[in-house]
GROMACS .gro file of C-alpha atoms in nm:
model
  417
    1MET     CA    1  12.658   8.944   9.183
    2SER     CA    2  12.640   8.710   8.873
    3ASN     CA    3  12.679   8.755   8.506
    4ILE     CA    4  12.315   8.737   8.450
    5HIS     CA    5  12.253   8.998   8.689
    6GLU     CA    6  12.486   9.229   8.568
    7GLU     CA    7  12.350   9.192   8.220
    8ILE     CA    8  12.009   9.229   8.336
    9ASN     CA    9  12.102   9.571   8.522
   10ARG     CA   10  12.230   9.704   8.192
   11ILE     CA   11  11.911   9.639   7.998
   12ARG     CA   12  11.715   9.983   7.875
   13ILE     CA   13  11.362   9.930   8.001
   14ILE     CA   14  11.050   9.994   7.816
   15ASP     CA   15  10.817  10.030   8.100
   16GLY     CA   16  10.468   9.879   8.003
   17HIS     CA   17  10.240  10.043   8.264
   18GLU     CA   18  10.244  10.332   8.467
   19HIS     CA   19   9.988  10.606   8.632
   20ILE     CA   20  10.242  10.882   8.631
   21ASP     CA   21  10.103  11.215   8.584
   22PRO     CA   22  10.300  11.469   8.358
   23GLN     CA   23  10.515  11.716   8.530
   24GLU     CA   24  10.307  12.015   8.529
   25ILE     CA   25  10.034  11.829   8.685
   26ARG     CA   26  10.239  11.697   8.957
   27LYS     CA   27  10.363  12.080   9.028
   28LYS     CA   28  10.007  12.183   9.055
   29ASN     CA   29   9.907  11.921   9.266
   30LYS     CA   30  10.217  12.025   9.513
   31VAL     CA   31  10.338  11.662   9.565
   32ASP     CA   32  10.510  11.622   9.878
   33PHE     CA   33  10.664  11.319  10.049
   34PHE     CA   34  10.301  11.224  10.151
   35GLY     CA   35  10.203  11.198   9.798
   36LEU     CA   36  10.448  10.925   9.717
   37LEU     CA   37  10.278  10.691   9.945
   38HIS     CA   38  10.070  10.517   9.685
   39TYR     CA   39  10.072  10.153   9.756
   40LEU     CA   40  10.184  10.200  10.096
   41GLU     CA   41   9.886  10.381  10.158
   42SER     CA   42   9.680  10.073  10.126
   43ASP     CA   43   9.905   9.880  10.363
   44LEU     CA   44   9.876  10.186  10.635
   45ILE     CA   45   9.496  10.185  10.586
   46THR     CA   46   9.467   9.821  10.626
   47ALA     CA   47   9.689   9.838  10.931
   48GLY     CA   48   9.406  10.086  11.095
   49MET     CA   49   9.533  10.423  10.946
   50LYS     CA   50   9.194  10.638  10.909
   51ARG     CA   51   9.166  10.720  10.516
   52GLY     CA   52   9.275  11.058  10.414
   53ILE     CA   53   9.466  11.186  10.693
   54LEU     CA   54   9.787  11.211  10.495
   55SER     CA   55   9.625  11.395  10.198
   56HIS     CA   56   9.662  11.767  10.115
   57ASN     CA   57   9.284  11.815  10.253
   58SER     CA   58   9.386  11.674  10.584
   59LYS     CA   59   9.358  11.933  10.867
   60LEU     CA   60   9.671  11.761  11.018
   61SER     CA   61   9.977  11.980  11.027
   62GLU     CA   62  10.298  11.834  10.864
   63GLU     CA   63  10.451  11.725  11.187
   64GLU     CA   64  10.130  11.545  11.283
   65LYS     CA   65  10.115  11.390  10.941
   66ALA     CA   66  10.468  11.283  11.017
   67GLU     CA   67  10.366  11.124  11.364
   68GLN     CA   68  10.076  10.933  11.209
   69PHE     CA   69  10.268  10.792  10.930
   70LEU     CA   70  10.582  10.679  11.145
   71TYR     CA   71  10.322  10.512  11.367
   72PHE     CA   72  10.152  10.315  11.103
   73TYR     CA   73  10.476  10.272  10.900
   74ASN     CA   74  10.609  10.086  11.192
   75GLN     CA   75  10.314   9.843  11.178
   76THR     CA   76  10.364   9.778  10.791
   77LYS     CA   77  10.734   9.817  10.713
   78ASN     CA   78  10.765   9.424  10.659
   79THR     CA   79  10.573   9.469  10.350
   80THR     CA   80  10.704   9.507  10.011
   81TYR     CA   81  10.514   9.833   9.943
   82ALA     CA   82  10.687   9.958  10.261
   83LYS     CA   83  11.037   9.853  10.153
   84THR     CA   84  11.002   9.991   9.808
   85LEU     CA   85  10.927  10.315   9.926
   86LYS     CA   86  11.206  10.261  10.169
   87ILE     CA   87  11.442  10.211   9.895
   88ALA     CA   88  11.327  10.499   9.659
   89VAL     CA   89  11.367  10.754   9.911
   90GLN     CA   90  11.705  10.646  10.044
   91ASP     CA   91  11.836  10.586   9.687
   92LEU     CA   92  11.680  10.956   9.528
   93TYR     CA   93  11.668  11.159   9.850
   94GLY     CA   94  11.952  11.023  10.066
   95MET     CA   95  11.684  10.923  10.370
   96ASP     CA   96  11.861  10.763  10.653
   97ASP     CA   97  11.672  10.921  10.947
   98TRP     CA   98  11.347  10.761  11.014
   99SER     CA   99  11.231  11.014  11.302
  100VAL     CA  100  10.954  11.298  11.289
  101ASN     CA  101  11.235  11.558  11.179
  102GLY     CA  102  11.375  11.327  10.915
  103ILE     CA  103  11.041  11.297  10.746
  104LEU     CA  104  10.986  11.661  10.761
  105ASN     CA  105  11.337  11.699  10.607
  106LEU     CA  106  11.265  11.429  10.300
  107ASN     CA  107  10.903  11.637  10.269
  108GLU     CA  108  11.102  11.954  10.178
  109LYS     CA  109  11.331  11.771   9.952
  110VAL     CA  110  11.048  11.590   9.757
  111LYS     CA  111  10.890  11.947   9.740
  112ALA     CA  112  11.214  12.057   9.576
  113ALA     CA  113  11.188  11.740   9.337
  114THR     CA  114  10.873  11.814   9.208
  115ASN     CA  115  10.936  12.168   9.123
  116ASP     CA  116  11.261  12.068   8.920
  117ASP     CA  117  11.178  12.073   8.559
  118ASP     CA  118  11.434  11.793   8.519
  119TRP     CA  119  11.355  11.542   8.788
  120TYR     CA  120  11.174  11.303   8.542
  121LYS     CA  121  11.461  11.257   8.315
  122LYS     CA  122  11.692  11.217   8.599
  123VAL     CA  123  11.491  10.931   8.753
  124PHE     CA  124  11.445  10.758   8.458
  125GLU     CA  125  11.782  10.777   8.372
  126LYS     CA  126  11.903  10.644   8.717
  127SER     CA  127  11.625  10.394   8.664
  128GLY     CA  128  11.747  10.280   8.322
  129ILE     CA  129  11.407  10.341   8.180
  130ASP     CA  130  11.405  10.451   7.834
  131LEU     CA  131  11.013  10.498   7.788
  132ALA     CA  132  10.699  10.449   7.993
  133ILE     CA  133  10.352  10.354   7.900
  134THR     CA  134  10.127  10.570   8.123
  135LEU     CA  135   9.776  10.628   8.205
  136PRO     CA  136   9.761  11.017   8.335
  137TYR     CA  137   9.396  11.094   8.205
  138THR     CA  138   9.552  11.280   7.936
  139THR     CA  139   9.747  11.236   7.595
  140ASN     CA  140   9.950  11.574   7.647
  141VAL     CA  141  10.258  11.368   7.775
  142ASP     CA  142  10.605  11.437   7.741
  143PHE     CA  143  10.666  11.200   7.451
  144SER     CA  144  11.032  11.189   7.510
  145LEU     CA  145  10.959  10.999   7.835
  146PHE     CA  146  10.592  10.859   7.757
  147ARG     CA  147  10.359  10.750   7.559
  148PRO     CA  148   9.983  10.741   7.670
  149VAL     CA  149   9.690  10.499   7.734
  150MET     CA  150   9.347  10.622   7.826
  151PHE     CA  151   9.087  10.463   8.064
  152LEU     CA  152   8.778  10.405   7.834
  153ASP     CA  153   8.582  10.293   8.135
  154TYR     CA  154   8.417  10.626   8.152
  155ALA     CA  155   8.278  10.540   7.807
  156PHE     CA  156   8.091  10.258   7.937
  157LYS     CA  157   7.994  10.321   8.262
  158LEU     CA  158   7.685  10.530   8.221
  159ARG     CA  159   7.473  10.662   8.495
  160THR     CA  160   7.353  10.983   8.403
  161ILE     CA  161   7.281  11.206   8.126
  162LYS     CA  162   7.596  11.391   8.240
  163ASP     CA  163   7.822  11.087   8.153
  164VAL     CA  164   7.658  11.103   7.806
  165GLN     CA  165   7.739  11.454   7.778
  166GLN     CA  166   8.107  11.402   7.892
  167ILE     CA  167   8.148  11.174   7.598
  168GLU     CA  168   7.969  11.388   7.356
  169GLN     CA  169   8.210  11.704   7.453
  170HIS     CA  170   8.527  11.508   7.439
  171SER     CA  171   8.461  11.344   7.120
  172ARG     CA  172   8.299  11.653   6.975
  173VAL     CA  173   7.991  11.445   6.838
  174SER     CA  174   7.626  11.537   6.902
  175VAL     CA  175   7.443  11.265   7.076
  176HIS     CA  176   7.056  11.241   7.010
  177THR     CA  177   7.024  10.830   6.983
  178PHE     CA  178   7.223  10.538   7.096
  179GLN     CA  179   7.375  10.496   6.718
  180ASP     CA  180   7.500  10.898   6.782
  181TYR     CA  181   7.656  10.736   7.126
  182LEU     CA  182   7.848  10.460   6.921
  183HIS     CA  183   7.951  10.695   6.682
  184ALA     CA  184   8.092  10.924   6.955
  185VAL     CA  185   8.281  10.633   7.117
  186ASP     CA  186   8.436  10.557   6.782
  187ALA     CA  187   8.534  10.942   6.741
  188LEU     CA  188   8.662  10.942   7.062
  189LEU     CA  189   8.914  10.641   7.009
  190ASN     CA  190   9.020  10.800   6.666
  191LYS     CA  191   9.102  11.125   6.872
  192PHE     CA  192   9.295  10.971   7.114
  193VAL     CA  193   9.497  10.773   6.859
  194THR     CA  194   9.590  11.097   6.661
  195GLU     CA  195   9.710  11.229   6.965
  196GLY     CA  196   9.941  10.955   7.061
  197MET     CA  197   9.738  10.685   7.226
  198VAL     CA  198   9.913  10.313   7.204
  199ALA     CA  199   9.656  10.110   7.381
  200THR     CA  200   9.323  10.127   7.538
  201LYS     CA  201   9.267  10.043   7.924
  202LEU     CA  202   8.979   9.885   8.096
  203GLY     CA  203   8.987   9.884   8.460
  204HIS     CA  204   8.615   9.776   8.514
  205ALA     CA  205   8.691   9.492   8.761
  206TYR     CA  206   8.746   9.772   9.040
  207TRP     CA  207   8.367   9.898   9.008
  208ARG     CA  208   8.188   9.548   8.859
  209THR     CA  209   8.272   9.191   8.730
  210LEU     CA  210   8.460   9.100   8.466
  211LYS     CA  211   8.168   8.878   8.339
  212THR     CA  212   8.025   9.039   8.003
  213SER     CA  213   7.732   8.899   7.834
  214LYS     CA  214   7.624   8.992   7.479
  215PRO     CA  215   7.332   9.181   7.458
  216THR     CA  216   7.150   9.308   7.134
  217PHE     CA  217   7.156   9.652   6.999
  218HIS     CA  218   6.783   9.679   7.075
  219GLU     CA  219   6.846   9.549   7.438
  220ALA     CA  220   7.139   9.786   7.511
  221GLU     CA  221   6.940  10.076   7.329
  222LYS     CA  222   6.643  10.010   7.570
  223GLN     CA  223   6.884  10.086   7.857
  224PHE     CA  224   7.045  10.400   7.677
  225ASN     CA  225   6.678  10.541   7.609
  226ARG     CA  226   6.570  10.480   7.992
  227LEU     CA  227   6.864  10.679   8.073
  228PHE     CA  228   6.850  10.976   7.832
  229SER     CA  229   6.491  10.996   7.955
  230CYS     CA  230   6.615  11.080   8.322
  231PHE     CA  231   6.679  11.427   8.459
  232ILE     CA  232   7.052  11.560   8.433
  233GLU     CA  233   7.125  11.431   8.804
  234GLU     CA  234   6.881  11.119   8.814
  235PRO     CA  235   7.103  10.826   8.816
  236ILE     CA  236   7.026  10.468   8.683
  237SER     CA  237   7.130  10.169   8.925
  238GLN     CA  238   7.458   9.974   8.853
  239GLN     CA  239   7.202   9.666   8.769
  240GLU     CA  240   6.991   9.845   8.532
  241SER     CA  241   7.293   9.938   8.360
  242VAL     CA  242   7.490   9.624   8.338
  243VAL     CA  243   7.327   9.548   7.958
  244LEU     CA  244   7.444   9.876   7.837
  245GLN     CA  245   7.777   9.857   7.982
  246ASP     CA  246   7.833   9.492   7.852
  247TYR     CA  247   7.737   9.632   7.496
  248LEU     CA  248   7.982   9.910   7.507
  249ILE     CA  249   8.256   9.709   7.616
  250HIS     CA  250   8.210   9.512   7.323
  251HIS     CA  251   8.198   9.826   7.124
  252VAL     CA  252   8.511   9.948   7.272
  253ILE     CA  253   8.719   9.633   7.201
  254GLN     CA  254   8.550   9.656   6.835
  255CYS     CA  255   8.690  10.006   6.792
  256SER     CA  256   9.032   9.910   6.948
  257ILE     CA  257   9.069   9.650   6.712
  258LYS     CA  258   8.948   9.885   6.406
  259TYR     CA  259   9.242  10.119   6.532
  260GLU     CA  260   9.473   9.847   6.580
  261LEU     CA  261   9.524   9.939   6.949
  262PRO     CA  262   9.614   9.668   7.208
  263ILE     CA  263   9.372   9.649   7.525
  264GLN     CA  264   9.488   9.643   7.838
  265ILE     CA  265   9.264   9.494   8.122
  266HIS     CA  266   9.298   9.488   8.495
  267THR     CA  267   9.275   9.122   8.637
  268GLY     CA  268   9.326   9.019   8.972
  269HIS     CA  269   9.424   9.207   9.314
  270HIS     CA  270   9.265   9.544   9.399
  271GLU     CA  271   9.431   9.814   9.579
  272THR     CA  272   9.268   9.892   9.904
  273SER     CA  273   9.304  10.268   9.902
  274VAL     CA  274   9.105  10.338   9.563
  275SER     CA  275   8.908  10.002   9.553
  276GLY     CA  276   8.529  10.119   9.444
  277ASN     CA  277   8.423   9.773   9.468
  278GLY     CA  278   8.469   9.690   9.850
  279ASN     CA  279   8.752   9.466   9.732
  280ILE     CA  280   8.534   9.184   9.598
  281ILE     CA  281   8.811   9.021   9.452
  282THR     CA  282   8.603   8.772   9.271
  283ASN     CA  283   8.503   9.050   9.047
  284SER     CA  284   8.826   9.026   8.909
  285ASN     CA  285   8.877   8.637   8.820
  286VAL     CA  286   9.039   8.628   8.486
  287THR     CA  287   8.854   8.336   8.369
  288ASP     CA  288   8.534   8.553   8.339
  289LEU     CA  289   8.700   8.698   8.018
  290LEU     CA  290   8.708   8.379   7.847
  291PRO     CA  291   8.413   8.490   7.630
  292LEU     CA  292   8.570   8.786   7.517
  293LEU     CA  293   8.882   8.615   7.437
  294LEU     CA  294   8.692   8.330   7.225
  295ALA     CA  295   8.483   8.643   7.088
  296TYR     CA  296   8.758   8.840   6.946
  297PRO     CA  297   9.041   8.649   6.815
  298ASP     CA  298   9.190   8.974   6.608
  299ALA     CA  299   9.220   9.163   6.922
  300LYS     CA  300   9.530   9.192   7.123
  301PHE     CA  301   9.441   9.152   7.522
  302VAL     CA  302   9.730   9.250   7.759
  303LEU     CA  303   9.607   9.095   8.092
  304LEU     CA  304   9.758   9.289   8.333
  305HIS     CA  305   9.913   9.197   8.713
  306CYS     CA  306   9.921   8.801   8.635
  307GLY     CA  307   9.579   8.787   8.773
  308ILE     CA  308   9.667   8.734   9.143
  309PRO     CA  309   9.528   8.556   9.322
  310TYR     CA  310   9.405   8.369   8.992
  311HIS     CA  311   9.748   8.338   8.862
  312GLN     CA  312   9.733   7.935   8.781
  313GLU     CA  313   9.422   8.008   8.567
  314TYR     CA  314   9.598   8.304   8.440
  315LEU     CA  315   9.895   8.103   8.340
  316THR     CA  316   9.680   7.838   8.137
  317ILE     CA  317   9.494   8.114   7.955
  318VAL     CA  318   9.806   8.291   7.832
  319LYS     CA  319   9.967   7.984   7.740
  320ASN     CA  320   9.634   7.888   7.509
  321PHE     CA  321   9.502   8.194   7.380
  322PRO     CA  322   9.711   8.381   7.107
  323ASN     CA  323   9.532   8.708   7.164
  324ALA     CA  324   9.602   8.708   7.544
  325TYR     CA  325   9.947   8.855   7.658
  326ALA     CA  326  10.111   8.820   8.012
  327ASP     CA  327  10.214   9.136   8.212
  328PHE     CA  328  10.424   9.171   8.515
  329THR     CA  329  10.262   9.526   8.601
  330TRP     CA  330  10.250   9.578   8.961
  331VAL     CA  331  10.344   9.192   9.036
  332TYR     CA  332  10.678   9.216   9.220
  333ILE     CA  333  10.566   9.464   9.473
  334ILE     CA  334  10.247   9.280   9.598
  335SER     CA  335  10.460   8.987   9.677
  336PRO     CA  336  10.817   8.907   9.523
  337THR     CA  337  10.770   8.530   9.629
  338VAL     CA  338  10.473   8.536   9.420
  339GLY     CA  339  10.623   8.724   9.121
  340LYS     CA  340  10.929   8.492   9.128
  341GLN     CA  341  10.683   8.161   9.147
  342ILE     CA  342  10.485   8.302   8.834
  343MET     CA  343  10.811   8.387   8.643
  344HIS     CA  344  10.939   8.018   8.672
  345GLN     CA  345  10.601   7.895   8.556
  346MET     CA  346  10.602   8.173   8.273
  347ILE     CA  347  10.907   8.061   8.157
  348GLU     CA  348  10.803   7.690   8.139
  349MET     CA  349  10.466   7.763   7.990
  350VAL     CA  350  10.431   8.074   7.783
  351PRO     CA  351  10.624   8.143   7.450
  352GLN     CA  352  10.845   8.426   7.549
  353ASN     CA  353  10.708   8.676   7.282
  354LYS     CA  354  10.384   8.693   7.494
  355ILE     CA  355  10.550   8.803   7.824
  356PHE     CA  356  10.603   9.158   7.919
  357GLY     CA  357  10.816   9.189   8.210
  358PHE     CA  358  10.775   9.517   8.411
  359GLY     CA  359  10.532   9.786   8.472
  360GLY     CA  360  10.587  10.007   8.773
  361ASP     CA  361  10.233  10.088   8.794
  362PHE     CA  362  10.285  10.370   9.013
  363ASN     CA  363  10.154  10.732   9.041
  364VAL     CA  364  10.479  10.871   9.112
  365ILE     CA  365  10.811  10.815   8.949
  366GLU     CA  366  11.006  10.744   9.271
  367GLY     CA  367  10.799  10.416   9.304
  368THR     CA  368  10.873  10.325   8.964
  369TYR     CA  369  11.240  10.368   9.019
  370ALA     CA  370  11.226  10.132   9.333
  371HIS     CA  371  11.003   9.877   9.156
  372GLN     CA  372  11.252   9.841   8.876
  373LYS     CA  373  11.524   9.771   9.100
  374LEU     CA  374  11.341   9.490   9.269
  375ALA     CA  375  11.205   9.336   8.914
  376ARG     CA  376  11.554   9.328   8.758
  377LYS     CA  377  11.669   9.147   9.070
  378LEU     CA  378  11.385   8.887   9.102
  379VAL     CA  379  11.403   8.814   8.744
  380ALA     CA  380  11.780   8.761   8.738
  381ASP     CA  381  11.734   8.545   9.043
  382VAL     CA  382  11.494   8.321   8.861
  383LEU     CA  383  11.671   8.315   8.550
  384LEU     CA  384  11.983   8.216   8.724
  385GLU     CA  385  11.814   7.932   8.868
  386LYS     CA  386  11.690   7.813   8.539
  387VAL     CA  387  12.071   7.806   8.403
  388GLN     CA  388  12.155   7.621   8.712
  389ASP     CA  389  11.886   7.368   8.660
  390ASP     CA  390  12.000   7.320   8.283
  391MET     CA  391  11.639   7.468   8.158
  392LEU     CA  392  11.845   7.765   7.972
  393THR     CA  393  12.165   7.867   7.901
  394GLU     CA  394  12.307   8.177   8.012
  395LYS     CA  395  12.275   8.322   7.676
  396GLU     CA  396  11.913   8.228   7.637
  397ALA     CA  397  11.844   8.363   7.990
  398VAL     CA  398  11.975   8.706   7.891
  399GLU     CA  399  11.811   8.705   7.552
  400PHE     CA  400  11.461   8.624   7.770
  401ALA     CA  401  11.521   8.918   7.985
  402GLN     CA  402  11.619   9.149   7.669
  403ARG     CA  403  11.278   9.026   7.532
  404ILE     CA  404  11.038   9.082   7.837
  405PHE     CA  405  11.193   9.417   7.960
  406ARG     CA  406  11.246   9.578   7.627
  407ASN     CA  407  11.201   9.412   7.282
  408ASN     CA  408  10.875   9.254   7.307
  409LEU     CA  409  10.701   9.590   7.422
  410ILE     CA  410  10.862   9.803   7.151
  411GLU     CA  411  10.719   9.542   6.875
  412PHE     CA  412  10.386   9.498   7.056
  413TYR     CA  413  10.322   9.880   7.074
  414ASN     CA  414  10.479   9.965   6.790
  415LEU     CA  415  10.720  10.211   6.961
  416LYS     CA  416  10.979  10.431   6.815
  417VAL     CA  417  11.279  10.445   7.085
   0.00000   0.00000   0.00000
């Protein structure tokens, strides 16, 4: 192992993006081994497994689930998603028996971990992670381990009056007009900030295009009033709602600027197991964000996932726009090869203060453990090559790693660690 690998393994990571639930929610959901699959479930599904058969609501017994899992795991064990799960359960649970009985024994160990109040602390310590930014649909998190980010899609994905009423309830602002609704969204962000939120998140590429027009207040108000005149359960179509959505996306960005919140935006690849847009990858093309980047030079846009498969365009954007920041969340487990290629180019093209090197992007802490292990190795491999090619000194390489894995995130999100 090189000195660079050793130094990077010692870095205390600030994890820029997760979906890990608070432990009490994990306990409530009774997470077992089949609840750890997350990204691997996408590969199992694309390999032919029926959706939902490994869930808590499945009619299969645990033994039948183990049989189904092993059958499809053997079809997908070449993927990085599969290898990530294998690393996690080997290192954290001592798993070495990939049989039905082995899976059933592992299942009991995971159930015990779910009920272990110290499990998150143990895994974070083993991972070398000091703090993780997470999106658990609540700001009620353990602030010794996490900082919350909230999805704001529900503030602009309006289809029925119930959607409006949800924002009304969460913001505690009565809504009778479109202007009232805008005040409610503003109040909602203010509430989340006082509760510890460190950024907003827009995940709309999973259910619509990133293209955003600039409608007028009157045009948006007209659609809002159309929605407001419907019965409680009566929806308006996505096509009818686009103008209203676009106006509200601008409003969320403006509120984020007001409260000095970075804006995380999903770009690129979709996860098959949860995609709501039929995996229409063109909806996630990072170049569609150019009008927003041009319109809001005072915003801080964190463009997640390096835009894969539009990563060449992504590299140009984060190089040229001072308000666009590169984030390697999810990248290494999508493809280590692509991750290394992008990191090589990122080092050559983008100022190092604009690069965030790790986000596990997992629902479960076990996945985060395995992902950081892979991330450290891949980044160290790339930096070693840069040193060998005389692109960086060893000291510069280690300083770069310290920046992208820790210092940049502390400064950018104004974290107290």
